Coordinates of C-alpha atoms in Angstrom, one line a residue:
Chain A
M1 CA 82.6 91.2 -34.0
P2 CA 80.0 93.6 -32.8
Y3 CA 80.5 95.8 -35.8
N4 CA 79.1 93.1 -38.1
C5 CA 75.8 93.1 -36.4
G6 CA 75.5 96.9 -36.8
H7 CA 76.5 96.7 -40.4
E8 CA 73.9 94.0 -41.2
N9 CA 71.2 96.1 -39.5
L10 CA 72.2 99.0 -41.7
M11 CA 72.1 96.9 -44.8
S12 CA 68.6 95.6 -44.0
G13 CA 67.6 99.2 -43.0
I14 CA 64.1 100.5 -43.0
S15 CA 62.7 102.3 -46.0
I16 CA 59.5 104.4 -45.8
L17 CA 57.7 106.0 -48.7
G18 CA 56.0 109.3 -47.8
L19 CA 53.3 111.2 -49.7
E20 CA 52.7 114.9 -49.2
G21 CA 49.9 116.9 -50.8
T22 CA 48.2 119.2 -48.2
A23 CA 48.2 122.3 -50.4
W24 CA 49.8 123.2 -53.7
N25 CA 52.9 120.9 -53.5
L26 CA 52.5 117.2 -54.4
S27 CA 55.5 115.2 -53.4
A28 CA 56.6 111.6 -52.9
A29 CA 59.8 110.5 -51.3
I30 CA 61.6 107.5 -50.0
V31 CA 63.9 107.9 -46.9
D32 CA 65.9 105.4 -45.0
E33 CA 67.6 105.9 -41.6
D34 CA 70.5 107.8 -43.2
D35 CA 69.1 110.1 -45.8
V36 CA 66.6 110.8 -48.5
V37 CA 66.8 108.1 -51.2
V38 CA 64.6 109.8 -53.8
E39 CA 62.1 112.6 -54.0
N40 CA 59.8 113.7 -56.8
T41 CA 57.5 116.7 -56.8
A42 CA 54.8 118.2 -58.9
T43 CA 53.7 121.7 -58.0
Y44 CA 50.2 123.2 -58.7
K45 CA 50.6 126.7 -60.0
P46 CA 47.3 128.7 -60.2
P47 CA 47.1 130.6 -63.5
T48 CA 45.8 133.7 -61.6
G49 CA 45.0 134.4 -57.9
G50 CA 45.6 132.0 -55.1
I51 CA 45.2 128.2 -54.6
H52 CA 41.8 126.9 -55.4
P53 CA 41.3 123.8 -53.3
R54 CA 39.4 121.8 -55.8
E55 CA 41.8 122.6 -58.7
A56 CA 44.8 121.8 -56.5
A57 CA 43.2 118.4 -55.7
Q58 CA 42.5 117.9 -59.4
H59 CA 46.2 118.6 -60.1
H60 CA 47.2 116.1 -57.5
A61 CA 44.9 113.4 -58.9
N62 CA 46.3 114.0 -62.4
H63 CA 50.0 113.7 -61.3
I64 CA 50.1 111.4 -58.3
A65 CA 50.4 108.1 -60.3
G66 CA 53.4 109.5 -62.2
V67 CA 55.1 110.9 -59.1
I68 CA 54.7 107.6 -57.3
R69 CA 55.9 105.6 -60.3
K70 CA 59.0 107.7 -60.7
T71 CA 59.8 107.4 -57.0
L72 CA 59.3 103.6 -56.8
E73 CA 61.7 103.2 -59.8
K74 CA 64.5 104.4 -57.5
R75 CA 63.6 102.2 -54.4
R76 CA 66.3 100.0 -52.9
G77 CA 64.6 96.9 -51.7
R78 CA 61.4 96.6 -49.7
I79 CA 59.2 99.6 -48.7
N80 CA 58.4 99.0 -45.0
A81 CA 55.5 101.4 -44.8
V82 CA 53.6 104.1 -46.7
A83 CA 53.3 107.4 -44.8
F84 CA 51.0 110.2 -45.8
S85 CA 49.9 113.6 -44.5
M86 CA 46.6 113.2 -42.6
G87 CA 46.3 116.9 -42.0
P88 CA 46.1 119.8 -41.4
G89 CA 45.5 120.9 -45.0
L90 CA 42.9 121.5 -47.7
G91 CA 40.3 118.8 -47.5
P92 CA 40.1 117.9 -51.2
C93 CA 43.9 117.7 -51.5
L94 CA 44.2 115.6 -48.4
R95 CA 41.5 113.1 -49.5
T96 CA 43.1 112.7 -53.0
V97 CA 46.5 111.9 -51.5
A98 CA 45.1 109.7 -48.7
T99 CA 43.2 107.6 -51.3
A100 CA 46.5 107.1 -53.3
A101 CA 48.3 106.2 -50.0
R102 CA 45.8 103.5 -49.1
A103 CA 45.9 102.0 -52.6
L104 CA 49.7 102.0 -52.6
A105 CA 49.9 100.4 -49.1
L106 CA 47.6 97.6 -50.2
S107 CA 49.5 97.0 -53.5
L108 CA 52.9 97.0 -51.7
D109 CA 51.5 94.9 -48.8
A110 CA 52.9 97.5 -46.4
P111 CA 51.3 99.2 -43.4
L112 CA 50.0 102.7 -43.6
I113 CA 51.1 105.5 -41.3
G114 CA 49.1 108.7 -41.1
V115 CA 51.3 111.6 -39.9
N116 CA 50.7 115.2 -38.7
H117 CA 52.0 117.6 -41.3
C118 CA 53.2 120.2 -38.8
I119 CA 55.2 117.8 -36.8
A120 CA 56.8 116.4 -39.9
H121 CA 58.2 119.9 -40.6
I122 CA 59.8 120.0 -37.2
E123 CA 61.1 116.4 -37.1
V124 CA 62.8 116.8 -40.5
G125 CA 64.4 120.0 -39.2
I126 CA 65.7 118.2 -36.2
W127 CA 67.0 115.4 -38.5
K128 CA 68.8 117.7 -40.8
T129 CA 70.3 120.2 -38.3
P130 CA 72.2 119.8 -35.0
A131 CA 69.1 120.7 -33.0
H132 CA 67.9 118.1 -30.4
D133 CA 65.0 119.6 -28.5
P134 CA 64.2 123.0 -29.9
V135 CA 61.5 125.6 -29.6
A136 CA 60.2 125.5 -33.2
L137 CA 58.8 128.4 -35.1
Y138 CA 56.7 126.9 -37.9
V139 CA 55.6 129.4 -40.5
S140 CA 53.9 128.5 -43.8
G141 CA 50.9 129.7 -45.9
A142 CA 48.2 128.4 -43.6
N143 CA 50.1 127.8 -40.4
S144 CA 52.0 129.9 -37.9
Q145 CA 52.8 128.3 -34.6
V146 CA 55.4 128.2 -31.9
L147 CA 55.8 124.6 -30.6
S148 CA 58.0 122.6 -28.4
Y149 CA 58.0 119.0 -27.2
R150 CA 57.0 118.2 -23.6
A151 CA 55.7 115.0 -22.0
G152 CA 54.3 113.0 -24.9
H153 CA 53.1 115.9 -27.1
Y154 CA 54.3 118.8 -29.1
R155 CA 52.7 121.7 -27.2
V156 CA 51.5 124.8 -29.0
F157 CA 52.8 127.7 -27.0
G158 CA 51.5 130.4 -29.4
E159 CA 49.7 130.5 -32.7
T160 CA 47.9 132.7 -35.1
L161 CA 44.3 133.7 -34.0
D162 CA 43.2 134.1 -37.6
I163 CA 45.3 133.5 -40.8
G164 CA 48.8 132.1 -41.3
I165 CA 51.7 134.5 -42.0
G166 CA 52.1 133.1 -45.6
N167 CA 48.5 133.7 -46.4
A168 CA 48.6 137.2 -44.9
L169 CA 51.6 138.0 -47.1
D170 CA 49.9 136.5 -50.2
K171 CA 46.6 138.3 -49.4
F172 CA 48.4 141.6 -49.2
A173 CA 50.6 140.9 -52.2
R174 CA 47.5 140.0 -54.3
S175 CA 45.8 143.2 -53.3
A176 CA 48.9 145.1 -54.4
G177 CA 48.8 143.4 -57.8
L178 CA 51.7 141.0 -57.2
S179 CA 51.3 137.4 -58.4
H180 CA 51.2 134.2 -56.3
P181 CA 53.2 133.3 -54.3
G182 CA 53.5 136.8 -52.9
G183 CA 56.0 136.3 -50.1
P184 CA 59.2 136.3 -52.2
K185 CA 58.1 139.4 -54.1
V186 CA 57.3 141.2 -50.9
E187 CA 60.7 140.3 -49.6
E188 CA 62.4 141.6 -52.7
L189 CA 60.5 144.9 -52.8
A190 CA 61.2 145.5 -49.1
K191 CA 64.9 145.8 -49.8
H192 CA 64.2 149.1 -51.6
A193 CA 62.3 150.7 -48.8
T194 CA 63.2 154.2 -47.5
Q195 CA 60.9 154.5 -44.5
Y196 CA 58.8 152.5 -41.9
I197 CA 55.1 153.0 -41.9
K198 CA 53.3 152.2 -38.6
L199 CA 51.1 149.1 -38.9
P200 CA 49.1 147.2 -36.2
Y201 CA 51.3 145.0 -34.1
T202 CA 49.0 142.3 -32.5
V203 CA 50.3 139.9 -29.8
K204 CA 47.7 138.8 -27.3
G205 CA 49.3 136.8 -24.5
M206 CA 51.2 134.1 -26.5
D207 CA 49.2 134.4 -29.7
F208 CA 49.4 136.7 -32.7
S209 CA 47.0 137.9 -35.4
F210 CA 47.7 138.8 -39.0
S211 CA 44.4 139.6 -40.8
G212 CA 44.3 143.2 -39.4
L213 CA 47.8 143.7 -40.5
A214 CA 47.1 142.5 -44.1
T215 CA 44.1 144.9 -44.3
A216 CA 46.1 147.8 -42.9
A217 CA 49.0 147.2 -45.3
H218 CA 46.6 147.1 -48.2
E219 CA 45.2 150.5 -47.2
A220 CA 48.7 151.9 -46.7
S221 CA 49.7 150.8 -50.2
R222 CA 47.3 153.3 -51.6
K223 CA 49.1 156.2 -49.9
Y224 CA 52.7 155.1 -49.7
P225 CA 55.3 153.5 -52.1
L226 CA 54.9 149.8 -52.3
P227 CA 58.5 149.0 -51.1
D228 CA 57.9 150.9 -47.9
V229 CA 54.7 149.0 -47.2
C230 CA 56.4 145.7 -47.9
H231 CA 59.2 146.5 -45.6
S232 CA 56.8 147.7 -42.8
F233 CA 54.6 144.6 -43.2
Q234 CA 57.6 142.2 -42.8
E235 CA 59.2 144.1 -39.9
T236 CA 55.9 144.2 -38.0
A237 CA 54.8 140.6 -38.7
F238 CA 58.2 139.0 -38.1
A239 CA 58.7 141.0 -34.9
M240 CA 55.5 139.5 -33.6
L241 CA 56.7 135.9 -34.5
V242 CA 60.1 136.5 -32.9
E243 CA 58.7 137.9 -29.7
V244 CA 56.4 134.9 -29.1
T245 CA 59.3 132.5 -29.9
E246 CA 61.5 134.3 -27.4
R247 CA 58.8 134.1 -24.7
A248 CA 58.4 130.3 -25.4
V249 CA 62.2 130.0 -25.0
A250 CA 62.1 131.9 -21.7
H251 CA 59.2 129.8 -20.5
T252 CA 60.6 126.4 -21.4
G253 CA 64.2 127.1 -20.6
K254 CA 65.2 125.4 -23.8
S255 CA 68.4 126.4 -25.6
E256 CA 67.7 125.9 -29.3
V257 CA 65.3 127.5 -31.8
L258 CA 64.4 125.7 -35.1
L259 CA 62.8 127.5 -38.0
A260 CA 60.5 125.4 -40.1
G261 CA 58.0 125.9 -42.9
G262 CA 58.0 127.6 -46.3
V263 CA 58.0 131.2 -45.0
G264 CA 61.3 130.2 -43.3
A265 CA 63.0 130.9 -46.6
N266 CA 62.6 134.6 -45.9
S267 CA 66.1 136.0 -45.1
R268 CA 64.8 138.9 -43.0
L269 CA 62.9 136.5 -40.7
R270 CA 66.0 134.4 -40.4
E271 CA 68.1 137.4 -39.6
M272 CA 65.7 138.6 -36.8
L273 CA 65.5 135.1 -35.2
G274 CA 69.3 134.9 -35.4
V275 CA 69.7 138.2 -33.5
M276 CA 67.3 137.1 -30.8
C277 CA 69.0 133.8 -30.3
N278 CA 72.4 135.4 -30.3
D279 CA 71.3 138.0 -27.7
R280 CA 70.1 135.1 -25.5
G281 CA 73.1 133.0 -26.2
I282 CA 71.2 130.0 -27.6
G283 CA 71.5 128.0 -30.8
F284 CA 69.5 128.8 -34.0
Y285 CA 69.0 126.2 -36.7
V286 CA 67.5 126.3 -40.2
P287 CA 67.5 123.2 -42.4
E288 CA 68.4 123.6 -46.1
K289 CA 65.7 125.1 -48.3
R290 CA 64.4 121.8 -49.8
F291 CA 63.2 120.7 -46.3
M292 CA 61.5 123.9 -45.4
G293 CA 58.6 124.1 -47.9
D294 CA 56.1 121.1 -48.1
N295 CA 58.1 118.0 -49.2
G296 CA 57.5 114.3 -49.3
A297 CA 60.8 113.5 -47.5
M298 CA 59.6 115.0 -44.2
I299 CA 56.4 112.9 -44.3
A300 CA 58.5 109.8 -45.0
Y301 CA 60.9 110.6 -42.2
L302 CA 58.3 111.2 -39.6
G303 CA 56.7 108.0 -40.9
L304 CA 60.0 106.2 -40.3
L305 CA 60.2 107.5 -36.7
M306 CA 56.6 106.4 -36.0
Y307 CA 57.2 103.0 -37.8
K308 CA 60.2 102.3 -35.5
S309 CA 58.1 103.1 -32.5
G310 CA 55.6 100.5 -33.5
Y311 CA 52.9 103.0 -34.7
R312 CA 50.6 101.8 -37.5
T313 CA 47.4 103.3 -39.0
E314 CA 44.7 100.8 -39.8
I315 CA 42.7 101.6 -43.0
P316 CA 39.4 102.3 -41.1
D317 CA 41.3 104.9 -39.0
S318 CA 43.0 106.6 -41.9
K319 CA 40.4 109.3 -42.5
V320 CA 42.0 112.7 -43.1
N321 CA 41.5 115.6 -40.7
P322 CA 41.8 119.1 -42.3
D323 CA 42.1 120.6 -38.8
Y324 CA 44.5 118.0 -37.3
R325 CA 46.3 119.9 -34.5
P326 CA 49.9 119.0 -33.8
D327 CA 49.1 118.9 -30.0
D328 CA 46.5 116.2 -30.7
A329 CA 49.1 113.8 -32.1
V330 CA 50.6 111.4 -29.5
V331 CA 54.4 111.4 -29.8
T332 CA 55.4 107.7 -29.6
W333 CA 59.0 108.1 -30.9
R334 CA 60.6 110.3 -28.3
Chain B
M1 CA 69.9 148.7 -6.6
K2 CA 69.5 145.0 -6.8
I3 CA 68.2 142.9 -9.8
I4 CA 65.4 140.6 -8.5
G5 CA 64.0 139.4 -11.8
N6 CA 65.0 139.0 -15.4
G7 CA 62.3 138.0 -17.9
A8 CA 61.9 137.8 -21.7
E9 CA 60.7 141.3 -21.8
A10 CA 61.8 143.3 -18.7
V11 CA 64.3 143.6 -15.9
I12 CA 63.1 144.0 -12.3
A13 CA 65.2 145.9 -9.8
L14 CA 64.7 146.8 -6.2
E15 CA 65.8 150.1 -4.7
G16 CA 64.8 150.6 -1.1
N17 CA 61.1 149.7 -1.0
T18 CA 60.6 150.6 -4.7
V19 CA 60.5 148.1 -7.5
I20 CA 61.7 149.4 -10.9
K21 CA 60.5 147.5 -13.9
T22 CA 62.3 148.3 -17.1
R23 CA 61.3 147.0 -20.5
I24 CA 64.5 146.2 -22.3
Q25 CA 65.4 147.0 -25.9
K26 CA 65.1 144.2 -28.5
H27 CA 67.7 144.4 -31.2
Y28 CA 65.9 142.1 -33.6
R29 CA 63.1 144.6 -34.3
L30 CA 63.2 148.1 -35.8
K31 CA 63.9 150.9 -33.3
E32 CA 60.5 152.5 -34.2
I33 CA 58.6 149.3 -33.5
D34 CA 60.7 148.5 -30.4
E35 CA 60.2 151.8 -28.8
G36 CA 56.5 152.0 -29.7
I37 CA 55.8 148.6 -28.1
R38 CA 57.8 149.2 -25.0
R39 CA 56.2 152.6 -24.4
D40 CA 52.6 151.3 -25.1
R41 CA 53.0 148.3 -22.8
T42 CA 54.6 150.3 -20.0
R43 CA 51.7 152.7 -20.1
T44 CA 49.1 150.0 -20.3
E45 CA 50.6 148.0 -17.5
A46 CA 50.7 151.0 -15.1
R47 CA 47.1 151.9 -16.0
L48 CA 45.8 148.4 -15.4
I49 CA 47.7 148.1 -12.1
S50 CA 45.9 151.2 -10.9
E51 CA 42.5 150.2 -12.4
A52 CA 42.7 146.8 -10.7
R53 CA 43.1 148.5 -7.3
R54 CA 40.1 150.7 -8.0
C55 CA 38.1 147.4 -8.6
G56 CA 39.1 146.1 -5.2
V57 CA 42.2 144.0 -6.1
P58 CA 45.2 145.0 -4.0
T59 CA 48.2 145.9 -6.3
P60 CA 51.4 147.8 -5.8
V61 CA 51.0 151.6 -5.7
I62 CA 52.5 153.2 -8.8
R63 CA 55.1 155.9 -7.9
D64 CA 56.3 157.0 -11.4
V65 CA 56.0 156.0 -15.0
T66 CA 58.4 157.0 -17.7
D67 CA 58.8 155.8 -21.3
F68 CA 60.0 152.3 -20.6
E69 CA 60.0 152.2 -16.8
I70 CA 57.5 151.8 -14.0
K71 CA 58.5 152.6 -10.4
M72 CA 56.1 151.0 -7.9
E73 CA 55.7 149.9 -4.3
Y74 CA 57.5 146.8 -3.3
I75 CA 55.1 144.3 -1.8
D76 CA 57.2 142.5 0.9
G77 CA 54.9 139.5 1.1
T78 CA 55.1 135.7 0.7
A79 CA 54.4 134.1 -2.6
L80 CA 51.1 132.1 -2.6
K81 CA 53.0 129.0 -3.8
E82 CA 54.8 128.7 -0.5
I83 CA 51.7 128.9 1.7
I84 CA 48.7 128.0 -0.3
N85 CA 45.8 126.3 1.5
I86 CA 42.1 125.9 1.0
A87 CA 41.1 129.2 2.6
L88 CA 43.7 131.2 0.6
S89 CA 42.7 129.5 -2.6
E90 CA 39.1 130.6 -2.0
Q91 CA 40.3 134.1 -1.2
T92 CA 42.3 134.0 -4.5
G93 CA 39.1 133.1 -6.3
E94 CA 37.4 136.2 -4.9
L95 CA 40.4 138.3 -6.0
I96 CA 40.3 137.1 -9.6
G97 CA 36.5 137.3 -9.6
R98 CA 36.8 141.1 -8.9
L99 CA 39.5 141.5 -11.5
H100 CA 37.4 139.8 -14.2
S101 CA 34.2 141.7 -13.2
C102 CA 36.2 144.8 -14.1
G103 CA 37.1 143.4 -17.5
I104 CA 40.8 143.0 -16.8
V105 CA 42.5 139.8 -17.8
H106 CA 45.8 139.2 -16.0
G107 CA 47.5 137.1 -18.7
D108 CA 50.0 135.4 -16.4
L109 CA 48.3 134.1 -13.3
T110 CA 50.6 131.9 -11.3
T111 CA 51.0 131.3 -7.6
S112 CA 54.2 133.3 -7.8
N113 CA 52.3 136.4 -8.9
I114 CA 50.0 136.4 -5.9
L115 CA 51.5 137.6 -2.6
L116 CA 50.2 137.5 0.9
K117 CA 51.0 140.4 3.2
N118 CA 49.4 141.2 6.5
G119 CA 46.6 138.8 5.8
K120 CA 45.8 140.5 2.4
L121 CA 46.4 139.0 -1.0
F122 CA 48.2 141.3 -3.6
L123 CA 48.3 140.7 -7.3
I124 CA 51.5 141.6 -9.1
D125 CA 53.1 141.5 -12.6
F126 CA 50.6 142.9 -15.0
G127 CA 53.1 142.7 -17.9
L128 CA 50.8 140.6 -20.1
S129 CA 47.5 142.1 -18.9
Y130 CA 44.8 143.5 -21.2
L131 CA 41.2 144.5 -21.2
D132 CA 39.0 141.7 -22.5
K133 CA 35.5 140.7 -21.5
S134 CA 35.3 137.5 -23.6
V135 CA 34.6 134.2 -21.9
E136 CA 37.6 132.7 -23.7
A137 CA 40.1 135.2 -22.4
R138 CA 38.9 134.8 -18.8
G139 CA 38.7 131.1 -19.2
V140 CA 42.4 130.9 -20.3
D141 CA 43.3 133.2 -17.4
I142 CA 42.0 130.9 -14.7
H143 CA 43.1 127.8 -16.7
V144 CA 46.7 129.0 -16.5
L145 CA 46.4 129.4 -12.7
F146 CA 44.9 125.9 -12.4
Q147 CA 47.8 124.5 -14.3
T148 CA 50.2 126.0 -11.7
F149 CA 48.0 124.4 -9.0
K150 CA 48.4 121.1 -10.7
S151 CA 52.1 121.2 -11.3
T152 CA 53.1 122.4 -7.9
H153 CA 50.5 121.6 -5.3
E154 CA 49.5 118.1 -4.2
N155 CA 45.9 118.9 -3.2
H156 CA 45.0 120.7 -6.4
V157 CA 41.5 119.2 -6.7
E158 CA 40.5 120.8 -3.4
L159 CA 42.3 124.0 -4.2
I160 CA 40.5 124.4 -7.5
R161 CA 37.2 123.7 -5.9
A162 CA 37.8 126.4 -3.3
F163 CA 39.0 128.8 -5.9
K164 CA 35.8 128.3 -7.9
K165 CA 33.7 129.0 -4.8
G166 CA 35.4 132.3 -4.2
Y167 CA 35.4 133.2 -7.9
A168 CA 31.6 132.7 -8.1
R169 CA 31.1 134.9 -5.0
T170 CA 32.5 138.0 -6.5
F171 CA 31.8 137.5 -10.2
S172 CA 28.3 137.0 -11.6
D173 CA 29.4 135.3 -14.8
A174 CA 31.6 132.8 -13.1
A175 CA 29.6 129.8 -14.2
Y176 CA 30.2 130.5 -17.9
I177 CA 33.9 131.0 -17.4
I178 CA 34.3 127.8 -15.3
A179 CA 32.4 125.8 -18.0
R180 CA 34.7 127.2 -20.7
E181 CA 37.8 126.4 -18.6
K182 CA 36.8 122.7 -18.8
Q183 CA 36.7 122.9 -22.6
I184 CA 40.0 124.7 -22.7
E185 CA 41.5 122.0 -20.5
S186 CA 40.3 119.3 -22.9
R187 CA 42.0 121.1 -25.8
G188 CA 45.2 120.7 -23.9
R189 CA 47.2 123.5 -25.3
Y190 CA 48.2 126.1 -22.6
A191 CA 50.6 123.7 -20.8

């Protein structure tokens, strides 16, 4: 019976262990072709201010053995490969996690797979939502990009010319005396706004810029109530992101938008993207929250896609790249 | 009135020999932001269309500008993509060289946005145009055009060579821009 074959394949399915630690979140997970088997996370929380790269790396070094051990306890059978974030990210953090990944691959006698962190965010979203071939808006602390797949690569249609939207929010929040991470606090305060204050809206061609906005918002917060400035910051920055996303949709002719990355947790950003997609009559997809911020499952899942396509990273080629662009990665699995 | 174009940002209608470009309202953003952007961009676009003409780049004559609307001359020409050849590509290079000499970046150079009428090339759709004298902005501008050469025209190598010849004739900094375009191509982003 043909069903037996299918069933047996499923039983002997592929399991990939993924390690993520590009910034403040250290996370290990095992996924198979159906779902996430296990995930464990240790988060670095700065006592004051923002993320210090060296201290975050020290945090990862202190916790990675425990996180991996706890994850391996829940494994079902053999680990077929160890996937890790090769970049982009903070150099010291990337190196710490890559070192652990190499050691783990050797001890498990499994191949290593170095993955692009940005693409992992998108692929896990495609896995966990009905989206097939979307235009993705990827927004996190350090990254803000509009991407879509075409002919062997994820193409970057638009991106920030300076800092990521999350860092812009954090920078402004810190200057206004709010603690890290600032995004959720800005979102909360914005709900109590009574007026909009004009702030610089910067879209150049298909790219956007946030550093001028963060500075202008800081100056405005000396003159206006903080909730009004938070509201105006969000409305301005998110309108820029949605505009470029819409342009990429018009340009590619695609009929789906996927939201990815930690800032995607913001409900006002979701609402604005939802309105744009509804007006254009296209689908809008957001994975559940655990797959939006940095997580080990997304690294393991992209590792699984790459593993099935025959991709392997030899140890000498496993050097991290803090500036690893998603459009530099060759897509072997589509 | 006949709708002849429907983009992400604007609707283009034709009335007699007048084109009416209207920037449409976006419901996702606050009314204050929406109206500010549409008003600013409409004004900038109209200004750059006129300024390009003063720099020797044929463009539609502006007939009226209101908050969100530009009324301009309809150029009843043939799109470059239908008729491009080596001589026209060289002529396009001269055209863009004059535009860039003036500090204007078109922002959306394609062979659909260049029209031939009575032996003269016209540049249209300044919706994404801005003033910028940086090597990078101009490099991206010509790179985008080369991409459309590559994707739609068989003899793109000769076309690009001819374009560069014309470009260098009207623009003294052409060599820097052409070198940067090579780098931009190797980055492989604006596809």
